[in-house]
mmCIF file of C-alpha atoms and ligand atoms in Angstrom:
data_model
loop_
_atom_site.group_PDB
_atom_site.id
_atom_site.type_symbol
_atom_site.label_atom_id
_atom_site.label_comp_id
_atom_site.label_asym_id
_atom_site.label_seq_id
_atom_site.Cartn_x
_atom_site.Cartn_y
_atom_site.Cartn_z
ATOM 1 C CA UNK A 1 5.422 -5.153 11.960
ATOM 2 C CA UNK A 2 2.956 -7.276 13.964
ATOM 3 C CA UNK A 3 1.215 -6.490 17.238
ATOM 4 C CA UNK A 4 2.356 -7.784 20.623
ATOM 5 C CA UNK A 5 -0.864 -9.771 20.942
ATOM 6 C CA UNK A 6 -0.274 -11.422 17.576
ATOM 7 C CA UNK A 7 3.348 -12.252 18.504
ATOM 8 C CA UNK A 8 2.215 -13.781 21.819
ATOM 9 C CA UNK A 9 -0.404 -15.886 20.025
ATOM 10 C CA UNK A 10 2.240 -17.250 17.653
ATOM 11 C CA UNK A 11 4.567 -18.055 20.598
ATOM 12 C CA UNK A 12 1.727 -19.826 22.430
ATOM 13 C CA UNK A 13 1.474 -22.337 19.536
ATOM 14 C CA UNK A 14 5.038 -23.639 20.119
ATOM 15 C CA UNK A 15 5.201 -26.637 22.520
ATOM 16 C CA UNK A 16 6.237 -25.521 26.000
ATOM 17 C CA UNK A 17 6.317 -26.561 29.652
ATOM 18 C CA UNK A 18 5.490 -24.416 32.664
ATOM 19 C CA UNK A 19 8.710 -24.287 34.708
ATOM 20 C CA UNK A 20 9.431 -20.615 35.462
ATOM 21 C CA UNK A 21 8.099 -17.464 37.075
ATOM 22 C CA UNK A 22 7.054 -15.096 34.311
ATOM 23 C CA UNK A 23 6.867 -12.192 33.666
ATOM 24 C CA UNK A 24 10.172 -11.359 35.320
ATOM 25 C CA UNK A 25 10.328 -7.883 36.907
ATOM 26 C CA UNK A 26 11.635 -4.757 35.199
ATOM 27 C CA UNK A 27 13.254 -2.750 37.959
ATOM 28 C CA UNK A 28 14.538 0.819 37.920
ATOM 29 C CA UNK A 29 18.047 1.307 39.372
ATOM 30 C CA UNK A 30 18.282 4.942 40.530
ATOM 31 C CA UNK A 31 21.338 4.469 42.751
ATOM 32 C CA UNK A 32 23.297 2.764 39.987
ATOM 33 C CA UNK A 33 22.199 5.505 37.566
ATOM 34 C CA UNK A 34 23.387 8.149 40.036
ATOM 35 C CA UNK A 35 26.713 6.429 40.681
ATOM 36 C CA UNK A 36 27.387 6.377 36.938
ATOM 37 C CA UNK A 37 26.093 9.918 36.299
ATOM 38 C CA UNK A 38 23.224 8.807 34.009
ATOM 39 C CA UNK A 39 21.698 7.521 31.661
ATOM 40 C CA UNK A 40 18.573 6.098 33.323
ATOM 41 C CA UNK A 41 19.108 2.366 33.948
ATOM 42 C CA UNK A 42 16.525 -0.395 34.390
ATOM 43 C CA UNK A 43 17.342 -4.060 34.980
ATOM 44 C CA UNK A 44 15.141 -6.787 33.478
ATOM 45 C CA UNK A 45 15.396 -9.477 36.148
ATOM 46 C CA UNK A 46 15.708 -12.761 34.214
ATOM 47 C CA UNK A 47 17.783 -13.839 37.199
ATOM 48 C CA UNK A 48 14.404 -13.983 38.985
ATOM 49 C CA UNK A 49 12.875 -16.522 36.579
ATOM 50 C CA UNK A 50 12.296 -18.861 39.504
ATOM 51 C CA UNK A 51 13.529 -22.352 38.869
ATOM 52 C CA UNK A 52 16.717 -23.315 40.752
ATOM 53 C CA UNK A 53 18.025 -19.750 41.236
ATOM 54 C CA UNK A 54 16.747 -18.535 37.862
ATOM 55 C CA UNK A 55 18.499 -17.218 34.776
ATOM 56 C CA UNK A 56 17.877 -16.880 31.039
ATOM 57 C CA UNK A 57 17.970 -20.622 30.420
ATOM 58 C CA UNK A 58 14.694 -21.179 32.300
ATOM 59 C CA UNK A 59 12.836 -19.284 29.582
ATOM 60 C CA UNK A 60 14.824 -21.155 26.912
ATOM 61 C CA UNK A 61 14.160 -24.562 28.533
ATOM 62 C CA UNK A 62 10.440 -23.755 28.599
ATOM 63 C CA UNK A 63 10.639 -24.445 24.839
ATOM 64 C CA UNK A 64 13.508 -26.984 24.589
ATOM 65 C CA UNK A 65 11.984 -29.271 27.209
ATOM 66 C CA UNK A 66 8.581 -28.507 25.628
ATOM 67 C CA UNK A 67 10.056 -29.770 22.347
ATOM 68 C CA UNK A 68 11.409 -32.898 24.071
ATOM 69 C CA UNK A 69 8.135 -33.700 25.835
ATOM 70 C CA UNK A 70 6.128 -33.156 22.625
ATOM 71 C CA UNK A 71 8.376 -35.788 20.977
ATOM 72 C CA UNK A 72 7.750 -38.284 23.805
ATOM 73 C CA UNK A 73 11.217 -38.057 25.383
ATOM 74 C CA UNK A 74 11.797 -39.516 28.834
ATOM 75 C CA UNK A 75 15.445 -38.445 29.194
ATOM 76 C CA UNK A 76 17.387 -35.268 28.512
ATOM 77 C CA UNK A 77 21.059 -35.245 27.524
ATOM 78 C CA UNK A 78 22.978 -32.010 27.919
ATOM 79 C CA UNK A 79 26.529 -30.879 28.499
ATOM 80 C CA UNK A 80 28.705 -27.780 28.467
ATOM 81 C CA UNK A 81 31.293 -26.148 30.740
ATOM 82 C CA UNK A 82 31.496 -27.605 34.263
ATOM 83 C CA UNK A 83 29.889 -24.491 35.813
ATOM 84 C CA UNK A 84 27.159 -24.344 33.148
ATOM 85 C CA UNK A 85 24.019 -22.521 34.257
ATOM 86 C CA UNK A 86 22.147 -24.152 31.389
ATOM 87 C CA UNK A 87 22.987 -27.646 32.690
ATOM 88 C CA UNK A 88 21.994 -26.767 36.287
ATOM 89 C CA UNK A 89 18.634 -25.422 35.112
ATOM 90 C CA UNK A 90 18.149 -28.467 32.847
ATOM 91 C CA UNK A 91 18.696 -30.808 35.816
ATOM 92 C CA UNK A 92 16.169 -28.855 37.884
ATOM 93 C CA UNK A 93 13.598 -28.788 35.055
ATOM 94 C CA UNK A 94 13.995 -32.570 34.570
ATOM 95 C CA UNK A 95 13.297 -33.144 38.269
ATOM 96 C CA UNK A 96 10.230 -30.922 38.144
ATOM 97 C CA UNK A 97 8.882 -32.844 35.134
ATOM 98 C CA UNK A 98 9.985 -36.375 36.080
ATOM 99 C CA UNK A 99 12.553 -36.806 33.294
ATOM 100 C CA UNK A 100 15.993 -38.449 33.542
ATOM 101 C CA UNK A 101 18.871 -36.017 33.196
ATOM 102 C CA UNK A 102 22.320 -36.856 31.802
ATOM 103 C CA UNK A 103 24.992 -34.158 31.996
ATOM 104 C CA UNK A 104 28.347 -34.495 30.258
ATOM 105 C CA UNK A 105 30.516 -31.638 31.482
ATOM 106 C CA UNK A 106 33.874 -30.486 30.130
ATOM 107 C CA UNK A 107 36.662 -30.612 32.692
ATOM 108 C CA UNK A 108 37.996 -27.078 33.210
ATOM 109 C CA UNK A 109 39.518 -24.713 35.797
ATOM 110 C CA UNK A 110 36.216 -24.526 37.721
ATOM 111 C CA UNK A 111 35.367 -28.243 37.960
ATOM 112 C CA UNK A 112 35.005 -27.889 41.731
ATOM 113 C CA UNK A 113 32.295 -28.954 44.178
ATOM 114 C CA UNK A 114 30.784 -25.485 44.297
ATOM 115 C CA UNK A 115 28.267 -23.345 42.400
ATOM 116 C CA UNK A 116 26.434 -24.976 39.516
ATOM 117 C CA UNK A 117 28.297 -28.280 39.765
ATOM 118 C CA UNK A 118 27.309 -28.588 43.432
ATOM 119 C CA UNK A 119 23.669 -28.023 42.417
ATOM 120 C CA UNK A 120 23.853 -30.532 39.520
ATOM 121 C CA UNK A 121 25.012 -33.046 42.097
ATOM 122 C CA UNK A 122 22.280 -32.056 44.543
ATOM 123 C CA UNK A 123 19.650 -32.499 41.804
ATOM 124 C CA UNK A 124 20.891 -36.072 41.346
ATOM 125 C CA UNK A 125 21.673 -35.748 37.633
ATOM 126 C CA UNK A 126 23.766 -38.464 36.001
ATOM 127 C CA UNK A 127 27.017 -36.484 35.765
ATOM 128 C CA UNK A 128 30.239 -37.312 33.962
ATOM 129 C CA UNK A 129 33.083 -34.811 33.852
ATOM 130 C CA UNK A 130 34.922 -35.599 30.650
ATOM 131 C CA UNK A 131 38.336 -34.617 29.300
ATOM 132 C CA UNK A 132 36.919 -33.032 26.173
ATOM 133 C CA UNK A 133 36.906 -29.348 25.288
ATOM 134 C CA UNK A 134 33.567 -27.552 25.452
ATOM 135 C CA UNK A 135 32.699 -27.486 21.704
ATOM 136 C CA UNK A 136 32.024 -29.879 18.762
ATOM 137 C CA UNK A 137 33.749 -32.875 20.420
ATOM 138 C CA UNK A 138 31.492 -32.619 23.460
ATOM 139 C CA UNK A 139 28.408 -32.251 21.224
ATOM 140 C CA UNK A 140 29.443 -35.446 19.382
ATOM 141 C CA UNK A 141 29.894 -37.211 22.726
ATOM 142 C CA UNK A 142 26.352 -36.187 23.775
ATOM 143 C CA UNK A 143 24.914 -37.615 20.530
ATOM 144 C CA UNK A 144 26.815 -40.900 21.061
ATOM 145 C CA UNK A 145 25.443 -41.158 24.595
ATOM 146 C CA UNK A 146 21.921 -40.650 23.238
ATOM 147 C CA UNK A 147 22.434 -43.571 20.819
ATOM 148 C CA UNK A 148 23.565 -45.750 23.728
ATOM 149 C CA UNK A 149 20.520 -44.744 25.813
ATOM 150 C CA UNK A 150 18.249 -45.559 22.861
ATOM 151 C CA UNK A 151 19.754 -49.031 22.610
ATOM 152 C CA UNK A 152 18.868 -49.451 26.303
ATOM 153 C CA UNK A 153 15.202 -48.639 25.566
ATOM 154 C CA UNK A 154 15.122 -44.990 26.693
ATOM 155 C CA UNK A 155 13.817 -42.066 24.644
ATOM 156 C CA UNK A 156 16.532 -39.417 24.923
ATOM 157 C CA UNK A 157 16.409 -35.834 23.667
ATOM 158 C CA UNK A 158 19.715 -34.016 23.201
ATOM 159 C CA UNK A 159 19.850 -30.301 23.998
ATOM 160 C CA UNK A 160 22.114 -29.063 21.216
ATOM 161 C CA UNK A 161 22.412 -26.373 18.568
ATOM 162 C CA UNK A 162 21.062 -25.294 16.162
ATOM 163 C CA UNK A 163 17.647 -26.426 17.495
ATOM 164 C CA UNK A 164 18.277 -25.285 21.054
ATOM 165 C CA UNK A 165 19.558 -21.860 19.902
ATOM 166 C CA UNK A 166 16.521 -21.363 17.651
ATOM 167 C CA UNK A 167 14.159 -22.229 20.525
ATOM 168 C CA UNK A 168 16.101 -19.827 22.773
ATOM 169 C CA UNK A 169 15.435 -17.141 20.187
ATOM 170 C CA UNK A 170 11.706 -17.973 20.314
ATOM 171 C CA UNK A 171 11.915 -17.671 24.107
ATOM 172 C CA UNK A 172 13.495 -14.228 23.917
ATOM 173 C CA UNK A 173 10.904 -12.883 21.478
ATOM 174 C CA UNK A 174 8.555 -13.688 24.373
ATOM 175 C CA UNK A 175 10.874 -11.791 26.756
ATOM 176 C CA UNK A 176 10.931 -8.731 24.510
ATOM 177 C CA UNK A 177 7.132 -8.841 24.274
ATOM 178 C CA UNK A 178 7.137 -8.715 28.089
ATOM 179 C CA UNK A 179 9.504 -5.734 28.018
ATOM 180 C CA UNK A 180 7.220 -4.070 25.446
ATOM 181 C CA UNK A 181 4.260 -4.402 27.843
ATOM 182 C CA UNK A 182 6.315 -3.328 30.883
ATOM 183 C CA UNK A 183 7.587 -0.233 29.074
ATOM 184 C CA UNK A 184 4.000 0.713 28.259
ATOM 185 C CA UNK A 185 3.110 0.299 31.934
ATOM 186 C CA UNK A 186 6.153 2.299 33.180
ATOM 187 C CA UNK A 187 5.712 4.984 30.509
ATOM 188 C CA UNK A 188 9.234 4.498 29.145
ATOM 189 C CA UNK A 189 10.644 3.837 25.696
ATOM 190 C CA UNK A 190 14.238 2.632 26.146
ATOM 191 C CA UNK A 191 17.015 3.488 23.718
ATOM 192 C CA UNK A 192 19.238 0.431 24.270
ATOM 193 C CA UNK A 193 19.008 -3.106 25.621
ATOM 194 C CA UNK A 194 22.316 -4.557 26.895
ATOM 195 C CA UNK A 195 22.778 -8.238 27.618
ATOM 196 C CA UNK A 196 25.401 -10.964 27.930
ATOM 197 C CA UNK A 197 24.882 -13.253 24.955
ATOM 198 C CA UNK A 198 26.476 -14.772 21.901
ATOM 199 C CA UNK A 199 23.487 -16.860 20.903
ATOM 200 C CA UNK A 200 19.773 -17.351 21.216
ATOM 201 C CA UNK A 201 19.113 -14.686 23.824
ATOM 202 C CA UNK A 202 20.353 -11.887 21.600
ATOM 203 C CA UNK A 203 18.798 -13.501 18.516
ATOM 204 C CA UNK A 204 15.348 -13.381 20.124
ATOM 205 C CA UNK A 205 15.800 -9.806 21.316
ATOM 206 C CA UNK A 206 16.881 -8.660 17.840
ATOM 207 C CA UNK A 207 14.024 -10.504 16.141
ATOM 208 C CA UNK A 208 11.349 -9.457 18.649
ATOM 209 C CA UNK A 209 12.358 -5.793 18.784
ATOM 210 C CA UNK A 210 12.337 -5.608 14.994
ATOM 211 C CA UNK A 211 8.995 -7.367 14.631
ATOM 212 C CA UNK A 212 7.415 -5.097 17.258
ATOM 213 C CA UNK A 213 9.117 -2.034 15.723
ATOM 214 C CA UNK A 214 10.639 -0.984 19.047
ATOM 215 C CA UNK A 215 13.015 1.943 19.431
ATOM 216 C CA UNK A 216 15.523 0.086 21.617
ATOM 217 C CA UNK A 217 18.654 -1.342 20.054
ATOM 218 C CA UNK A 218 19.792 -4.713 21.457
ATOM 219 C CA UNK A 219 23.526 -4.869 22.205
ATOM 220 C CA UNK A 220 25.164 -8.175 23.082
ATOM 221 C CA UNK A 221 28.358 -8.758 25.052
ATOM 222 C CA UNK A 222 30.049 -12.092 24.334
ATOM 223 C CA UNK A 223 31.355 -14.115 27.312
ATOM 224 C CA UNK A 224 33.496 -16.216 24.934
ATOM 225 C CA UNK A 225 35.158 -15.780 21.523
ATOM 226 C CA UNK A 226 32.847 -17.581 19.099
ATOM 227 C CA UNK A 227 33.914 -17.960 15.513
ATOM 228 C CA UNK A 228 31.065 -17.131 13.148
ATOM 229 C CA UNK A 229 28.999 -15.544 15.924
ATOM 230 C CA UNK A 230 27.072 -13.209 13.597
ATOM 231 C CA UNK A 231 25.935 -16.140 11.433
ATOM 232 C CA UNK A 232 25.050 -18.104 14.572
ATOM 233 C CA UNK A 233 22.877 -15.289 15.936
ATOM 234 C CA UNK A 234 21.208 -14.324 12.648
ATOM 235 C CA UNK A 235 20.540 -18.006 11.795
ATOM 236 C CA UNK A 236 18.897 -18.501 15.203
ATOM 237 C CA UNK A 237 16.777 -15.376 14.712
ATOM 238 C CA UNK A 238 15.675 -16.492 11.232
ATOM 239 C CA UNK A 239 14.920 -20.054 12.389
ATOM 240 C CA UNK A 240 12.818 -18.627 15.221
ATOM 241 C CA UNK A 241 11.026 -16.386 12.723
ATOM 242 C CA UNK A 242 10.161 -19.418 10.627
ATOM 243 C CA UNK A 243 8.957 -21.382 13.707
ATOM 244 C CA UNK A 244 6.733 -18.382 14.515
ATOM 245 C CA UNK A 245 5.636 -18.082 10.890
ATOM 246 C CA UNK A 246 6.936 -14.509 10.606
ATOM 247 C CA UNK A 247 8.140 -13.296 7.234
ATOM 248 C CA UNK A 248 11.328 -11.375 8.023
ATOM 249 C CA UNK A 249 15.032 -11.681 7.270
ATOM 250 C CA UNK A 250 17.501 -10.770 10.032
ATOM 251 C CA UNK A 251 20.893 -9.855 8.587
ATOM 252 C CA UNK A 252 24.299 -10.049 10.267
ATOM 253 C CA UNK A 253 24.385 -6.245 10.050
ATOM 254 C CA UNK A 254 21.301 -6.104 12.335
ATOM 255 C CA UNK A 255 23.421 -7.606 15.139
ATOM 256 C CA UNK A 256 25.721 -5.633 17.447
ATOM 257 C CA UNK A 257 27.900 -7.787 19.672
ATOM 258 C CA UNK A 258 31.188 -7.024 21.432
ATOM 259 C CA UNK A 259 34.122 -9.336 22.200
ATOM 260 C CA UNK A 260 35.981 -6.600 24.065
ATOM 261 C CA UNK A 261 35.117 -7.566 27.646
ATOM 262 C CA UNK A 262 36.044 -11.291 27.689
ATOM 263 C CA UNK A 263 39.548 -10.754 29.084
ATOM 264 C CA UNK A 264 41.765 -13.853 29.247
ATOM 265 C CA UNK A 265 38.918 -16.137 28.220
ATOM 266 C CA UNK A 266 35.603 -17.776 29.152
ATOM 267 C CA UNK A 267 35.192 -17.977 32.905
ATOM 268 C CA UNK A 268 38.272 -15.887 33.750
ATOM 269 C CA UNK A 269 37.595 -12.706 35.675
ATOM 270 C CA UNK A 270 38.677 -9.226 34.651
ATOM 271 C CA UNK A 271 39.288 -6.310 37.021
ATOM 272 C CA UNK A 272 36.465 -4.416 35.322
ATOM 273 C CA UNK A 273 33.992 -7.255 35.833
ATOM 274 C CA UNK A 274 34.846 -7.481 39.530
ATOM 275 C CA UNK A 275 34.278 -3.715 39.965
ATOM 276 C CA UNK A 276 31.005 -3.891 38.009
ATOM 277 C CA UNK A 277 29.804 -6.774 40.182
ATOM 278 C CA UNK A 278 30.650 -4.861 43.374
ATOM 279 C CA UNK A 279 29.119 -1.593 42.138
ATOM 280 C CA UNK A 280 25.748 -3.187 41.339
ATOM 281 C CA UNK A 281 25.773 -5.152 44.610
ATOM 282 C CA UNK A 282 26.605 -2.017 46.615
ATOM 283 C CA UNK A 283 24.200 0.396 44.900
ATOM 284 C CA UNK A 284 21.192 -1.822 44.174
ATOM 285 C CA UNK A 285 21.634 -5.007 46.219
ATOM 286 C CA UNK A 286 21.522 -6.982 42.961
ATOM 287 C CA UNK A 287 23.947 -9.866 42.433
ATOM 288 C CA UNK A 288 25.589 -10.209 39.035
ATOM 289 C CA UNK A 289 27.574 -13.285 38.060
ATOM 290 C CA UNK A 290 31.298 -13.244 37.278
ATOM 291 C CA UNK A 291 31.168 -15.152 33.960
ATOM 292 C CA UNK A 292 28.428 -13.395 31.995
ATOM 293 C CA UNK A 293 26.488 -10.510 33.511
ATOM 294 C CA UNK A 294 29.344 -8.702 35.292
ATOM 295 C CA UNK A 295 31.309 -8.626 32.024
ATOM 296 C CA UNK A 296 28.217 -7.257 30.250
ATOM 297 C CA UNK A 297 27.812 -4.617 32.975
ATOM 298 C CA UNK A 298 31.525 -3.756 32.651
ATOM 299 C CA UNK A 299 30.791 -3.038 28.987
ATOM 300 C CA UNK A 300 27.793 -0.822 29.791
ATOM 301 C CA UNK A 301 29.851 1.104 32.383
ATOM 302 C CA UNK A 302 32.669 1.550 29.880
ATOM 303 C CA UNK A 303 30.242 2.791 27.224
ATOM 304 C CA UNK A 304 28.839 5.313 29.730
ATOM 305 C CA UNK A 305 32.394 6.499 30.501
ATOM 306 C CA UNK A 306 33.013 6.871 26.757
ATOM 307 C CA UNK A 307 29.998 9.242 26.634
ATOM 308 C CA UNK A 308 28.175 7.070 24.135
ATOM 309 C CA UNK A 309 24.809 8.029 25.678
ATOM 310 C CA UNK A 310 22.864 11.125 26.440
ATOM 311 C CA UNK A 311 21.995 11.696 30.123
ATOM 312 C CA UNK A 312 18.307 11.448 29.138
ATOM 313 C CA UNK A 313 18.708 8.094 27.408
ATOM 314 C CA UNK A 314 17.114 5.037 28.969
ATOM 315 C CA UNK A 315 18.971 1.725 29.029
ATOM 316 C CA UNK A 316 17.573 -1.672 29.931
ATOM 317 C CA UNK A 317 20.157 -4.176 31.155
ATOM 318 C CA UNK A 318 18.862 -7.730 30.771
ATOM 319 C CA UNK A 319 20.233 -9.674 33.753
ATOM 320 C CA UNK A 320 20.554 -13.249 32.475
ATOM 321 C CA UNK A 321 21.313 -14.818 35.869
ATOM 322 C CA UNK A 322 24.247 -17.098 36.598
ATOM 323 C CA UNK A 323 23.971 -16.460 40.350
ATOM 324 C CA UNK A 324 25.299 -19.861 41.613
ATOM 325 C CA UNK A 325 28.556 -19.498 39.650
ATOM 326 C CA UNK A 326 29.482 -16.692 42.047
ATOM 327 C CA UNK A 327 30.251 -19.253 44.743
ATOM 328 C CA UNK A 328 32.808 -21.018 42.562
ATOM 329 C CA UNK A 329 34.748 -17.724 42.530
ATOM 330 C CA UNK A 330 34.882 -17.090 46.294
ATOM 331 C CA UNK A 331 38.690 -16.858 46.321
ATOM 332 C CA UNK A 332 38.807 -14.296 43.514
ATOM 333 C CA UNK A 333 35.894 -12.220 44.843
ATOM 334 C CA UNK A 334 36.241 -12.176 48.606
ATOM 335 C CA UNK A 335 37.880 -8.941 49.706
ATOM 336 C CA UNK A 336 39.555 -9.488 53.091
ATOM 337 C CA UNK A 337 41.290 -6.105 53.207
ATOM 338 C CA UNK A 338 38.807 -4.909 55.856
ATOM 339 C CA UNK A 339 39.360 -7.880 58.185
HETATM 340 C C1 PLP B 1 24.018 -16.365 33.017
HETATM 341 C C2 PLP B 1 24.093 -16.475 31.538
HETATM 342 N N1 PLP B 1 24.046 -15.348 30.828
HETATM 343 C C3 PLP B 1 24.132 -15.357 29.476
HETATM 344 C C4 PLP B 1 24.278 -16.545 28.783
HETATM 345 C C5 PLP B 1 24.414 -16.485 27.294
HETATM 346 O O1 PLP B 1 23.312 -16.939 26.631
HETATM 347 P P1 PLP B 1 23.330 -17.188 25.053
HETATM 348 O O2 PLP B 1 23.043 -18.637 24.900
HETATM 349 O O3 PLP B 1 22.288 -16.326 24.515
HETATM 350 O O4 PLP B 1 24.684 -16.822 24.537
HETATM 351 C C6 PLP B 1 24.322 -17.761 29.486
HETATM 352 C C7 PLP B 1 24.536 -19.035 28.762
HETATM 353 O O5 PLP B 1 24.869 -20.052 29.243
HETATM 354 C C8 PLP B 1 24.229 -17.726 30.901
HETATM 355 O O6 PLP B 1 24.270 -18.843 31.618
#
């Protein structure tokens, strides 16, 4: 175990850029708690991390772009699904820091001029929507583009795993240190921490909560089926530990992550996620997103219905953002029955 101060000092030594609004708020949700009949629910508002409508990737990019800048990069290459929050936040961060941004996005069922893709376009990123699946082929394509940019005299940095996932884990040890301080301030000691993740976010929460010897148990909800997800998360946690010079070994058995709320697949809505999104909007005025956070909330609601918690338990739900994606789902979400 190390102290919060010590953890923060180790994090401060990793190259970073100042692009977000931190600390993000920790907000109690009494009307949501009441609607669900307990336990006590708080939401950690990573959706309020500032840059370009916020989200968990702002904290992550604090370190990935920090890494790029420390290596002298002048251009960032990224790519993922066409409604990627990570890509939108990357484009915004590049504009804030005066870097070129190249996005290579996989063509999919939401490659429409709405949501994140609309914002990528607004930010003026160099965008190419390619007929490649979101996965290893797209990662290879990003690396090839970087080689081409190098031959043209640019200094590109590719946002890709495992480096990006490890730096995300560093970022979320910082987030858990924030939660640690906020709990002290609020006089609470949560039992569980729920979040949408199958990568660096959960890795950092698992690592940080263990290092700080916190009571809360992080629980991840996957937005996508990811083969080898436990290795991916534990490897990211252990790489972050080594970047932070912390002697610890996170095992796959330390990680709890559910695939049960994905539905038909990544980016496809479920009935439960639509009801979760509406419930949180109508009780707390907080907007979840349909791809990640509403599915994670659907899981928390289901676990409450299964009586997995005591009424006196305290849960923190880490809201990872994704707000713009909502607008790419207007047809699925707009309820015109009252018109
Ligand atoms: C809104 C939102 N929530 C959660 C995640 C998942 O993050 P992780 O990389 O930890 O799986 C993402 C990733 O793109 C995201 O955009």
